[in-house]
Amino acid sequence: MADPMHHTQGISPTASLAVVSCVLFVYDYALTFAKEIDLFWLQPRRTWVFAFFIANRYIGLLGRIPVFFVFFPPNNGGSSSPVHENNSMYPTMPTLTQWCSGLQLFNGIVILVLQLVGGMIMTARVYAFYNKDRRILSLLVAVGVICVGICCWALSFPPSESTAVAQGTYAGCPDLTTSVEASHWAVVWGGQLLFDTLVFTLTFRKLISVRSLGKWSYMALSLRDGALYFAVMTATNVANIVAYLVIADPYERSMLNFPTNMLCAVMISRLMLNLRDLEHELMA
């Protein structure tokens, strides 16, 4: 008799959205790779801007390779499958549950790191706009530390004991999110929304006080990109929070978690490329 723990009925909506997000991220990477080379790699100086940009791009790109193992682990055919027989690289029950738990933890850490890198980029950007005003830096760092603390708190919870049951419903390692965990993650993304709102408010406030035409052009582009970033991320963050709080299916509550994180990385990369491009035009 087939092991029901290994029986799969289909791909979950969460897995489908994650794969689509990965494909779109790689597509955007390919579209902007030439600009990346020209505006960052070929420049004589290496600054923190370069370091943060590369971290945002390549943690997002390389850190998502294990995602395909989260949603499509190599032993979906079961431990008795002839494809996997006598092959030690493929986990078998009960190690499959440990395999899934480890991959899901890694995925959560990548999400946290990407959000942290994005927050540092936005903090440094606003800090520069305010001529390195330490009061602004202190405010941004204080809010950022609170958000990071909340994220770490959410990741500190052990994985659900029902993960193995989910493997009998969907392919791969479905992420079962209990109602309590869902409320925790809603708070996490609410913190991200708060930080984005603070960054946008400070950017808009600075634009109003700018008088120099050259600086105004730079700030105008910053506001345009910042407004676009804020609008897109607000919409996705709100949708993500609502999904956690409203969706009844525990295997689909986190379906927007991965797309929100990937979209954040793409938007920040685009913002940095546009600002660097304008800097070169103003210097020409």
PDB file of C-alpha atoms in Angstrom:
ATOM      1  CA  MET A   1       0.000   0.000   0.000  1.00  0.00           C
ATOM      2  CA  ALA A   2       1.294   3.454  -0.866  1.00  0.00           C
ATOM      3  CA  ASP A   3       2.407   5.637   1.990  1.00  0.00           C
ATOM      4  CA  PRO A   4      -0.224   8.381   2.381  1.00  0.00           C
ATOM      5  CA  MET A   5       2.432  10.730   3.714  1.00  0.00           C
ATOM      6  CA  HIS A   6       4.030  10.715   0.273  1.00  0.00           C
ATOM      7  CA  HIS A   7       0.856  10.897  -1.790  1.00  0.00           C
ATOM      8  CA  THR A   8       0.544  14.233  -3.561  1.00  0.00           C
ATOM      9  CA  GLN A   9      -2.537  15.677  -5.207  1.00  0.00           C
ATOM     10  CA  GLY A  10      -1.174  18.817  -6.781  1.00  0.00           C
ATOM     11  CA  ILE A  11       0.830  22.000  -6.472  1.00  0.00           C
ATOM     12  CA  SER A  12      -0.359  24.470  -3.863  1.00  0.00           C
ATOM     13  CA  PRO A  13      -1.250  28.082  -4.764  1.00  0.00           C
ATOM     14  CA  THR A  14       1.613  29.163  -2.500  1.00  0.00           C
ATOM     15  CA  ALA A  15       4.099  27.118  -4.548  1.00  0.00           C
ATOM     16  CA  SER A  16       2.675  28.435  -7.822  1.00  0.00           C
ATOM     17  CA  LEU A  17       3.019  32.078  -6.725  1.00  0.00           C
ATOM     18  CA  ALA A  18       6.534  31.440  -5.418  1.00  0.00           C
ATOM     19  CA  VAL A  19       7.680  29.958  -8.722  1.00  0.00           C
ATOM     20  CA  VAL A  20       6.077  32.800 -10.701  1.00  0.00           C
ATOM     21  CA  SER A  21       7.839  35.305  -8.410  1.00  0.00           C
ATOM     22  CA  CYS A  22      11.184  33.595  -9.007  1.00  0.00           C
ATOM     23  CA  VAL A  23      10.685  33.630 -12.775  1.00  0.00           C
ATOM     24  CA  LEU A  24       9.758  37.337 -12.785  1.00  0.00           C
ATOM     25  CA  PHE A  25      12.726  38.149 -10.544  1.00  0.00           C
ATOM     26  CA  VAL A  26      15.137  36.380 -12.907  1.00  0.00           C
ATOM     27  CA  TYR A  27      13.479  38.092 -15.891  1.00  0.00           C
ATOM     28  CA  ASP A  28      13.939  41.520 -14.294  1.00  0.00           C
ATOM     29  CA  TYR A  29      17.530  40.615 -13.439  1.00  0.00           C
ATOM     30  CA  ALA A  30      18.209  39.787 -17.087  1.00  0.00           C
ATOM     31  CA  LEU A  31      16.610  43.057 -18.241  1.00  0.00           C
ATOM     32  CA  THR A  32      18.723  45.190 -15.905  1.00  0.00           C
ATOM     33  CA  PHE A  33      21.990  43.226 -15.978  1.00  0.00           C
ATOM     34  CA  ALA A  34      23.582  45.502 -18.597  1.00  0.00           C
ATOM     35  CA  LYS A  35      22.757  48.570 -16.476  1.00  0.00           C
ATOM     36  CA  GLU A  36      24.180  46.851 -13.410  1.00  0.00           C
ATOM     37  CA  ILE A  37      27.492  46.266 -15.185  1.00  0.00           C
ATOM     38  CA  ASP A  38      27.669  49.819 -16.511  1.00  0.00           C
ATOM     39  CA  LEU A  39      26.517  51.685 -13.410  1.00  0.00           C
ATOM     40  CA  PHE A  40      28.110  49.571 -10.688  1.00  0.00           C
ATOM     41  CA  TRP A  41      30.716  47.024 -11.753  1.00  0.00           C
ATOM     42  CA  LEU A  42      32.567  49.303 -14.206  1.00  0.00           C
ATOM     43  CA  GLN A  43      32.760  52.226 -11.821  1.00  0.00           C
ATOM     44  CA  PRO A  44      36.200  52.919 -10.304  1.00  0.00           C
ATOM     45  CA  ARG A  45      35.001  53.311  -6.716  1.00  0.00           C
ATOM     46  CA  ARG A  46      33.444  50.642  -4.502  1.00  0.00           C
ATOM     47  CA  THR A  47      31.188  52.143  -1.823  1.00  0.00           C
ATOM     48  CA  TRP A  48      28.556  50.924   0.595  1.00  0.00           C
ATOM     49  CA  VAL A  49      26.006  51.636  -2.154  1.00  0.00           C
ATOM     50  CA  PHE A  50      27.711  49.037  -4.339  1.00  0.00           C
ATOM     51  CA  ALA A  51      27.833  46.525  -1.466  1.00  0.00           C
ATOM     52  CA  PHE A  52      24.148  46.930  -0.586  1.00  0.00           C
ATOM     53  CA  PHE A  53      23.060  46.811  -4.212  1.00  0.00           C
ATOM     54  CA  ILE A  54      24.964  43.585  -4.872  1.00  0.00           C
ATOM     55  CA  ALA A  55      23.665  42.043  -1.632  1.00  0.00           C
ATOM     56  CA  ASN A  56      20.078  42.895  -2.538  1.00  0.00           C
ATOM     57  CA  ARG A  57      20.453  41.525  -6.068  1.00  0.00           C
ATOM     58  CA  TYR A  58      22.349  38.331  -5.404  1.00  0.00           C
ATOM     59  CA  ILE A  59      20.905  37.231  -2.092  1.00  0.00           C
ATOM     60  CA  GLY A  60      17.549  37.494  -3.827  1.00  0.00           C
ATOM     61  CA  LEU A  61      18.831  35.563  -6.837  1.00  0.00           C
ATOM     62  CA  LEU A  62      20.997  32.835  -5.285  1.00  0.00           C
ATOM     63  CA  GLY A  63      19.099  32.561  -2.021  1.00  0.00           C
ATOM     64  CA  ARG A  64      15.995  31.450  -3.884  1.00  0.00           C
ATOM     65  CA  ILE A  65      17.512  28.313  -5.387  1.00  0.00           C
ATOM     66  CA  PRO A  66      16.453  26.229  -2.347  1.00  0.00           C
ATOM     67  CA  VAL A  67      12.878  27.440  -2.865  1.00  0.00           C
ATOM     68  CA  PHE A  68      12.443  24.876  -5.613  1.00  0.00           C
ATOM     69  CA  PHE A  69      13.410  22.187  -3.100  1.00  0.00           C
ATOM     70  CA  VAL A  70      10.878  23.599  -0.626  1.00  0.00           C
ATOM     71  CA  PHE A  71       8.021  23.230  -3.078  1.00  0.00           C
ATOM     72  CA  PHE A  72       9.400  20.413  -5.228  1.00  0.00           C
ATOM     73  CA  PRO A  73      11.648  18.219  -3.070  1.00  0.00           C
ATOM     74  CA  PRO A  74      13.411  15.440  -4.975  1.00  0.00           C
ATOM     75  CA  ASN A  75      11.599  12.573  -3.237  1.00  0.00           C
ATOM     76  CA  ASN A  76       8.022  13.505  -4.130  1.00  0.00           C
ATOM     77  CA  GLY A  77       7.696  10.087  -5.607  1.00  0.00           C
ATOM     78  CA  GLY A  78       8.134   8.552  -2.178  1.00  0.00           C
ATOM     79  CA  SER A  79      10.976   6.768  -0.456  1.00  0.00           C
ATOM     80  CA  SER A  80      10.053   3.521  -2.209  1.00  0.00           C
ATOM     81  CA  SER A  81      10.337   5.087  -5.654  1.00  0.00           C
ATOM     82  CA  PRO A  82      12.942   3.263  -7.786  1.00  0.00           C
ATOM     83  CA  VAL A  83      14.369   6.645  -8.796  1.00  0.00           C
ATOM     84  CA  HIS A  84      15.419   7.321  -5.219  1.00  0.00           C
ATOM     85  CA  GLU A  85      16.244   3.800  -4.092  1.00  0.00           C
ATOM     86  CA  ASN A  86      19.706   3.521  -2.482  1.00  0.00           C
ATOM     87  CA  ASN A  87      20.372   7.216  -3.074  1.00  0.00           C
ATOM     88  CA  SER A  88      21.427   8.896   0.165  1.00  0.00           C
ATOM     89  CA  MET A  89      20.976  12.467  -1.125  1.00  0.00           C
ATOM     90  CA  TYR A  90      17.198  12.137  -1.020  1.00  0.00           C
ATOM     91  CA  PRO A  91      15.531  12.375   2.388  1.00  0.00           C
ATOM     92  CA  THR A  92      13.123   9.681   3.520  1.00  0.00           C
ATOM     93  CA  MET A  93      10.516   9.714   6.253  1.00  0.00           C
ATOM     94  CA  PRO A  94      10.870  10.774   9.006  1.00  0.00           C
ATOM     95  CA  THR A  95      13.843  12.819   7.769  1.00  0.00           C
ATOM     96  CA  LEU A  96      11.613  14.380   5.097  1.00  0.00           C
ATOM     97  CA  THR A  97       9.896  16.447   7.767  1.00  0.00           C
ATOM     98  CA  GLN A  98      13.286  17.610   9.049  1.00  0.00           C
ATOM     99  CA  TRP A  99      14.345  18.380   5.452  1.00  0.00           C
ATOM    100  CA  CYS A 100      11.243  20.518   4.941  1.00  0.00           C
ATOM    101  CA  SER A 101      11.633  22.270   8.291  1.00  0.00           C
ATOM    102  CA  GLY A 102      15.244  23.153   7.489  1.00  0.00           C
ATOM    103  CA  LEU A 103      14.395  24.501   4.046  1.00  0.00           C
ATOM    104  CA  GLN A 104      11.488  26.536   5.368  1.00  0.00           C
ATOM    105  CA  LEU A 105      13.727  28.005   8.081  1.00  0.00           C
ATOM    106  CA  PHE A 106      16.315  28.906   5.443  1.00  0.00           C
ATOM    107  CA  ASN A 107      13.588  30.522   3.337  1.00  0.00           C
ATOM    108  CA  GLY A 108      12.463  32.580   6.329  1.00  0.00           C
ATOM    109  CA  ILE A 109      16.033  33.697   7.035  1.00  0.00           C
ATOM    110  CA  VAL A 110      16.489  34.804   3.390  1.00  0.00           C
ATOM    111  CA  ILE A 111      13.258  36.816   3.639  1.00  0.00           C
ATOM    112  CA  LEU A 112      14.509  38.454   6.847  1.00  0.00           C
ATOM    113  CA  VAL A 113      17.949  39.226   5.370  1.00  0.00           C
ATOM    114  CA  LEU A 114      16.478  40.732   2.194  1.00  0.00           C
ATOM    115  CA  GLN A 115      14.099  42.921   4.173  1.00  0.00           C
ATOM    116  CA  LEU A 116      17.013  43.952   6.411  1.00  0.00           C
ATOM    117  CA  VAL A 117      19.213  44.865   3.432  1.00  0.00           C
ATOM    118  CA  GLY A 118      16.336  46.795   1.863  1.00  0.00           C
ATOM    119  CA  GLY A 119      15.749  48.660   5.109  1.00  0.00           C
ATOM    120  CA  MET A 120      19.436  49.577   5.377  1.00  0.00           C
ATOM    121  CA  ILE A 121      19.427  50.887   1.795  1.00  0.00           C
ATOM    122  CA  MET A 122      16.366  53.041   2.418  1.00  0.00           C
ATOM    123  CA  THR A 123      17.803  54.270   5.741  1.00  0.00           C
ATOM    124  CA  ALA A 124      21.107  55.291   4.144  1.00  0.00           C
ATOM    125  CA  ARG A 125      19.245  56.966   1.289  1.00  0.00           C
ATOM    126  CA  VAL A 126      17.117  59.154   3.579  1.00  0.00           C
ATOM    127  CA  TYR A 127      20.110  59.831   5.852  1.00  0.00           C
ATOM    128  CA  ALA A 128      22.012  61.210   2.840  1.00  0.00           C
ATOM    129  CA  PHE A 129      19.027  63.360   1.818  1.00  0.00           C
ATOM    130  CA  TYR A 130      19.091  65.000   5.251  1.00  0.00           C
ATOM    131  CA  ASN A 131      22.824  65.793   5.048  1.00  0.00           C
ATOM    132  CA  LYS A 132      23.675  63.052   7.550  1.00  0.00           C
ATOM    133  CA  ASP A 133      21.433  64.380  10.288  1.00  0.00           C
ATOM    134  CA  ARG A 134      21.929  61.996  13.219  1.00  0.00           C
ATOM    135  CA  ARG A 135      18.439  62.634  14.557  1.00  0.00           C
ATOM    136  CA  ILE A 136      16.974  61.246  11.329  1.00  0.00           C
ATOM    137  CA  LEU A 137      19.362  58.304  11.466  1.00  0.00           C
ATOM    138  CA  SER A 138      18.421  57.588  15.083  1.00  0.00           C
ATOM    139  CA  LEU A 139      14.721  57.632  14.239  1.00  0.00           C
ATOM    140  CA  LEU A 140      15.127  55.276  11.272  1.00  0.00           C
ATOM    141  CA  VAL A 141      17.433  52.919  13.160  1.00  0.00           C
ATOM    142  CA  ALA A 142      15.065  52.788  16.160  1.00  0.00           C
ATOM    143  CA  VAL A 143      12.076  51.876  13.978  1.00  0.00           C
ATOM    144  CA  GLY A 144      14.209  49.439  11.983  1.00  0.00           C
ATOM    145  CA  VAL A 145      15.466  47.654  15.096  1.00  0.00           C
ATOM    146  CA  ILE A 146      11.887  47.248  16.320  1.00  0.00           C
ATOM    147  CA  CYS A 147      10.882  45.733  12.964  1.00  0.00           C
ATOM    148  CA  VAL A 148      13.869  43.354  12.945  1.00  0.00           C
ATOM    149  CA  GLY A 149      13.097  42.294  16.505  1.00  0.00           C
ATOM    150  CA  ILE A 150       9.519  41.474  15.536  1.00  0.00           C
ATOM    151  CA  CYS A 151      10.758  39.443  12.536  1.00  0.00           C
ATOM    152  CA  CYS A 152      13.159  37.466  14.712  1.00  0.00           C
ATOM    153  CA  TRP A 153      10.363  36.837  17.180  1.00  0.00           C
ATOM    154  CA  ALA A 154       8.142  35.450  14.419  1.00  0.00           C
ATOM    155  CA  LEU A 155      10.930  33.178  13.111  1.00  0.00           C
ATOM    156  CA  SER A 156      11.666  31.868  16.608  1.00  0.00           C
ATOM    157  CA  PHE A 157       8.531  29.725  16.678  1.00  0.00           C
ATOM    158  CA  PRO A 158       9.114  26.026  15.931  1.00  0.00           C
ATOM    159  CA  PRO A 159       7.563  24.637  12.718  1.00  0.00           C
ATOM    160  CA  SER A 160       4.106  23.150  12.937  1.00  0.00           C
ATOM    161  CA  GLU A 161       3.930  19.461  13.800  1.00  0.00           C
ATOM    162  CA  SER A 162       1.348  19.046  11.041  1.00  0.00           C
ATOM    163  CA  THR A 163       3.828  19.695   8.238  1.00  0.00           C
ATOM    164  CA  ALA A 164       3.987  16.013   7.393  1.00  0.00           C
ATOM    165  CA  VAL A 165       0.200  15.872   7.032  1.00  0.00           C
ATOM    166  CA  ALA A 166       0.379  18.701   4.498  1.00  0.00           C
ATOM    167  CA  GLN A 167       2.722  16.592   2.390  1.00  0.00           C
ATOM    168  CA  GLY A 168      -0.218  14.299   1.727  1.00  0.00           C
ATOM    169  CA  THR A 169      -2.236  17.199   0.329  1.00  0.00           C
ATOM    170  CA  TYR A 170       0.224  19.201  -1.761  1.00  0.00           C
ATOM    171  CA  ALA A 171       3.499  18.491  -3.468  1.00  0.00           C
ATOM    172  CA  GLY A 172       6.689  19.504  -1.733  1.00  0.00           C
ATOM    173  CA  CYS A 173       6.837  21.107   1.709  1.00  0.00           C
ATOM    174  CA  PRO A 174       3.655  23.153   2.140  1.00  0.00           C
ATOM    175  CA  ASP A 175       3.925  25.848   4.781  1.00  0.00           C
ATOM    176  CA  LEU A 176       1.225  25.251   7.365  1.00  0.00           C
ATOM    177  CA  THR A 177       0.503  28.498   9.191  1.00  0.00           C
ATOM    178  CA  THR A 178      -1.702  28.292  12.261  1.00  0.00           C
ATOM    179  CA  SER A 179      -3.991  31.169  13.182  1.00  0.00           C
ATOM    180  CA  VAL A 180      -1.581  32.224  15.935  1.00  0.00           C
ATOM    181  CA  GLU A 181       1.409  32.171  13.565  1.00  0.00           C
ATOM    182  CA  ALA A 182      -0.641  34.075  10.988  1.00  0.00           C
ATOM    183  CA  SER A 183      -1.303  36.883  13.462  1.00  0.00           C
ATOM    184  CA  HIS A 184       2.442  37.023  14.241  1.00  0.00           C
ATOM    185  CA  TRP A 185       3.360  37.324  10.559  1.00  0.00           C
ATOM    186  CA  ALA A 186       0.675  39.961  10.054  1.00  0.00           C
ATOM    187  CA  VAL A 187       2.417  42.026  12.726  1.00  0.00           C
ATOM    188  CA  VAL A 188       5.782  41.455  10.999  1.00  0.00           C
ATOM    189  CA  TRP A 189       4.554  42.819   7.663  1.00  0.00           C
ATOM    190  CA  GLY A 190       2.729  45.583   9.498  1.00  0.00           C
ATOM    191  CA  GLY A 191       6.107  46.643  10.862  1.00  0.00           C
ATOM    192  CA  GLN A 192       7.518  46.699   7.337  1.00  0.00           C
ATOM    193  CA  LEU A 193       4.591  48.860   6.264  1.00  0.00           C
ATOM    194  CA  LEU A 194       5.284  51.256   9.143  1.00  0.00           C
ATOM    195  CA  PHE A 195       8.949  51.576   8.138  1.00  0.00           C
ATOM    196  CA  ASP A 196       8.071  52.199   4.472  1.00  0.00           C
ATOM    197  CA  THR A 197       5.591  54.886   5.523  1.00  0.00           C
ATOM    198  CA  LEU A 198       8.247  56.607   7.627  1.00  0.00           C
ATOM    199  CA  VAL A 199      10.770  56.556   4.761  1.00  0.00           C
ATOM    200  CA  PHE A 200       8.289  57.980   2.278  1.00  0.00           C
ATOM    201  CA  THR A 201       7.137  60.713   4.692  1.00  0.00           C
ATOM    202  CA  LEU A 202      10.714  61.838   5.343  1.00  0.00           C
ATOM    203  CA  THR A 203      11.539  61.811   1.608  1.00  0.00           C
ATOM    204  CA  PHE A 204       8.463  63.888   0.770  1.00  0.00           C
ATOM    205  CA  ARG A 205       9.214  66.347   3.571  1.00  0.00           C
ATOM    206  CA  LYS A 206      12.727  66.860   2.258  1.00  0.00           C
ATOM    207  CA  LEU A 207      11.549  67.458  -1.305  1.00  0.00           C
ATOM    208  CA  ILE A 208       9.386  70.379  -0.176  1.00  0.00           C
ATOM    209  CA  SER A 209      12.390  72.191   1.319  1.00  0.00           C
ATOM    210  CA  VAL A 210      14.702  71.781  -1.709  1.00  0.00           C
ATOM    211  CA  ARG A 211      15.433  74.955  -3.706  1.00  0.00           C
ATOM    212  CA  SER A 212      18.397  74.092  -5.928  1.00  0.00           C
ATOM    213  CA  LEU A 213      17.266  73.007  -9.414  1.00  0.00           C
ATOM    214  CA  GLY A 214      19.882  70.263  -9.687  1.00  0.00           C
ATOM    215  CA  LYS A 215      19.081  68.918  -6.262  1.00  0.00           C
ATOM    216  CA  TRP A 216      15.379  69.266  -6.972  1.00  0.00           C
ATOM    217  CA  SER A 217      15.704  67.103 -10.088  1.00  0.00           C
ATOM    218  CA  TYR A 218      17.521  64.478  -8.047  1.00  0.00           C
ATOM    219  CA  MET A 219      14.964  64.643  -5.245  1.00  0.00           C
ATOM    220  CA  ALA A 220      12.073  64.670  -7.695  1.00  0.00           C
ATOM    221  CA  LEU A 221      13.277  61.398  -9.189  1.00  0.00           C
ATOM    222  CA  SER A 222      13.816  60.049  -5.689  1.00  0.00           C
ATOM    223  CA  LEU A 223      10.281  61.018  -4.743  1.00  0.00           C
ATOM    224  CA  ARG A 224       8.875  59.515  -7.937  1.00  0.00           C
ATOM    225  CA  ASP A 225      10.659  56.227  -7.375  1.00  0.00           C
ATOM    226  CA  GLY A 226       9.968  56.397  -3.658  1.00  0.00           C
ATOM    227  CA  ALA A 227       6.269  57.034  -4.279  1.00  0.00           C
ATOM    228  CA  LEU A 228       6.108  54.141  -6.730  1.00  0.00           C
ATOM    229  CA  TYR A 229       7.953  51.878  -4.284  1.00  0.00           C
ATOM    230  CA  PHE A 230       5.677  52.996  -1.446  1.00  0.00           C
ATOM    231  CA  ALA A 231       2.474  52.506  -3.470  1.00  0.00           C
ATOM    232  CA  VAL A 232       3.431  49.037  -4.728  1.00  0.00           C
ATOM    233  CA  MET A 233       4.793  47.809  -1.406  1.00  0.00           C
ATOM    234  CA  THR A 234       1.846  49.243   0.536  1.00  0.00           C
ATOM    235  CA  ALA A 235      -0.589  47.402  -1.726  1.00  0.00           C
ATOM    236  CA  THR A 236       1.327  44.120  -1.476  1.00  0.00           C
ATOM    237  CA  ASN A 237       1.933  44.448   2.274  1.00  0.00           C
ATOM    238  CA  VAL A 238      -1.731  45.148   2.944  1.00  0.00           C
ATOM    239  CA  ALA A 239      -2.739  42.215   0.724  1.00  0.00           C
ATOM    240  CA  ASN A 240      -0.229  39.994   2.540  1.00  0.00           C
ATOM    241  CA  ILE A 241      -1.519  41.034   5.961  1.00  0.00           C
ATOM    242  CA  VAL A 242      -5.129  40.479   4.888  1.00  0.00           C
ATOM    243  CA  ALA A 243      -4.225  37.050   3.501  1.00  0.00           C
ATOM    244  CA  TYR A 244      -2.730  36.013   6.835  1.00  0.00           C
ATOM    245  CA  LEU A 245      -5.727  37.230   8.810  1.00  0.00           C
ATOM    246  CA  VAL A 246      -8.599  36.302   6.485  1.00  0.00           C
ATOM    247  CA  ILE A 247      -7.717  33.124   4.571  1.00  0.00           C
ATOM    248  CA  ALA A 248      -9.027  30.083   6.428  1.00  0.00           C
ATOM    249  CA  ASP A 249      -6.866  27.445   4.719  1.00  0.00           C
ATOM    250  CA  PRO A 250      -3.693  27.167   6.870  1.00  0.00           C
ATOM    251  CA  TYR A 251      -1.682  26.048   3.817  1.00  0.00           C
ATOM    252  CA  GLU A 252      -2.549  29.176   1.825  1.00  0.00           C
ATOM    253  CA  ARG A 253      -2.240  31.924   4.438  1.00  0.00           C
ATOM    254  CA  SER A 254       1.400  32.581   3.513  1.00  0.00           C
ATOM    255  CA  MET A 255       0.794  32.558  -0.242  1.00  0.00           C
ATOM    256  CA  LEU A 256       1.765  36.257  -0.648  1.00  0.00           C
ATOM    257  CA  ASN A 257       4.743  36.148   1.702  1.00  0.00           C
ATOM    258  CA  PHE A 258       7.262  35.117  -0.935  1.00  0.00           C
ATOM    259  CA  PRO A 259       5.974  37.405  -3.755  1.00  0.00           C
ATOM    260  CA  THR A 260       5.988  40.410  -1.385  1.00  0.00           C
ATOM    261  CA  ASN A 261       9.621  39.806  -0.454  1.00  0.00           C
ATOM    262  CA  MET A 262      10.732  39.296  -4.062  1.00  0.00           C
ATOM    263  CA  LEU A 263       8.861  42.403  -5.223  1.00  0.00           C
ATOM    264  CA  CYS A 264      10.575  44.444  -2.512  1.00  0.00           C
ATOM    265  CA  ALA A 265      14.004  43.308  -3.768  1.00  0.00           C
ATOM    266  CA  VAL A 266      13.099  44.151  -7.383  1.00  0.00           C
ATOM    267  CA  MET A 267      11.749  47.600  -6.501  1.00  0.00           C
ATOM    268  CA  ILE A 268      14.840  48.511  -4.475  1.00  0.00           C
ATOM    269  CA  SER A 269      17.161  47.365  -7.272  1.00  0.00           C
ATOM    270  CA  ARG A 270      15.247  49.471  -9.777  1.00  0.00           C
ATOM    271  CA  LEU A 271      15.299  52.476  -7.442  1.00  0.00           C
ATOM    272  CA  MET A 272      19.067  52.270  -6.995  1.00  0.00           C
ATOM    273  CA  LEU A 273      19.692  51.829 -10.714  1.00  0.00           C
ATOM    274  CA  ASN A 274      17.555  54.864 -11.554  1.00  0.00           C
ATOM    275  CA  LEU A 275      19.279  57.060  -8.966  1.00  0.00           C
ATOM    276  CA  ARG A 276      22.737  55.986 -10.105  1.00  0.00           C
ATOM    277  CA  ASP A 277      21.748  56.664 -13.730  1.00  0.00           C
ATOM    278  CA  LEU A 278      20.586  60.193 -12.835  1.00  0.00           C
ATOM    279  CA  GLU A 279      23.798  60.856 -10.923  1.00  0.00           C
ATOM    280  CA  HIS A 280      25.792  60.072 -14.041  1.00  0.00           C
ATOM    281  CA  GLU A 281      23.603  62.340 -16.165  1.00  0.00           C
ATOM    282  CA  LEU A 282      24.011  65.263 -13.732  1.00  0.00           C
ATOM    283  CA  MET A 283      27.784  64.745 -13.625  1.00  0.00           C
ATOM    284  CA  ALA A 284      28.108  64.552 -17.421  1.00  0.00           C
TER     285      ALA A 284
END
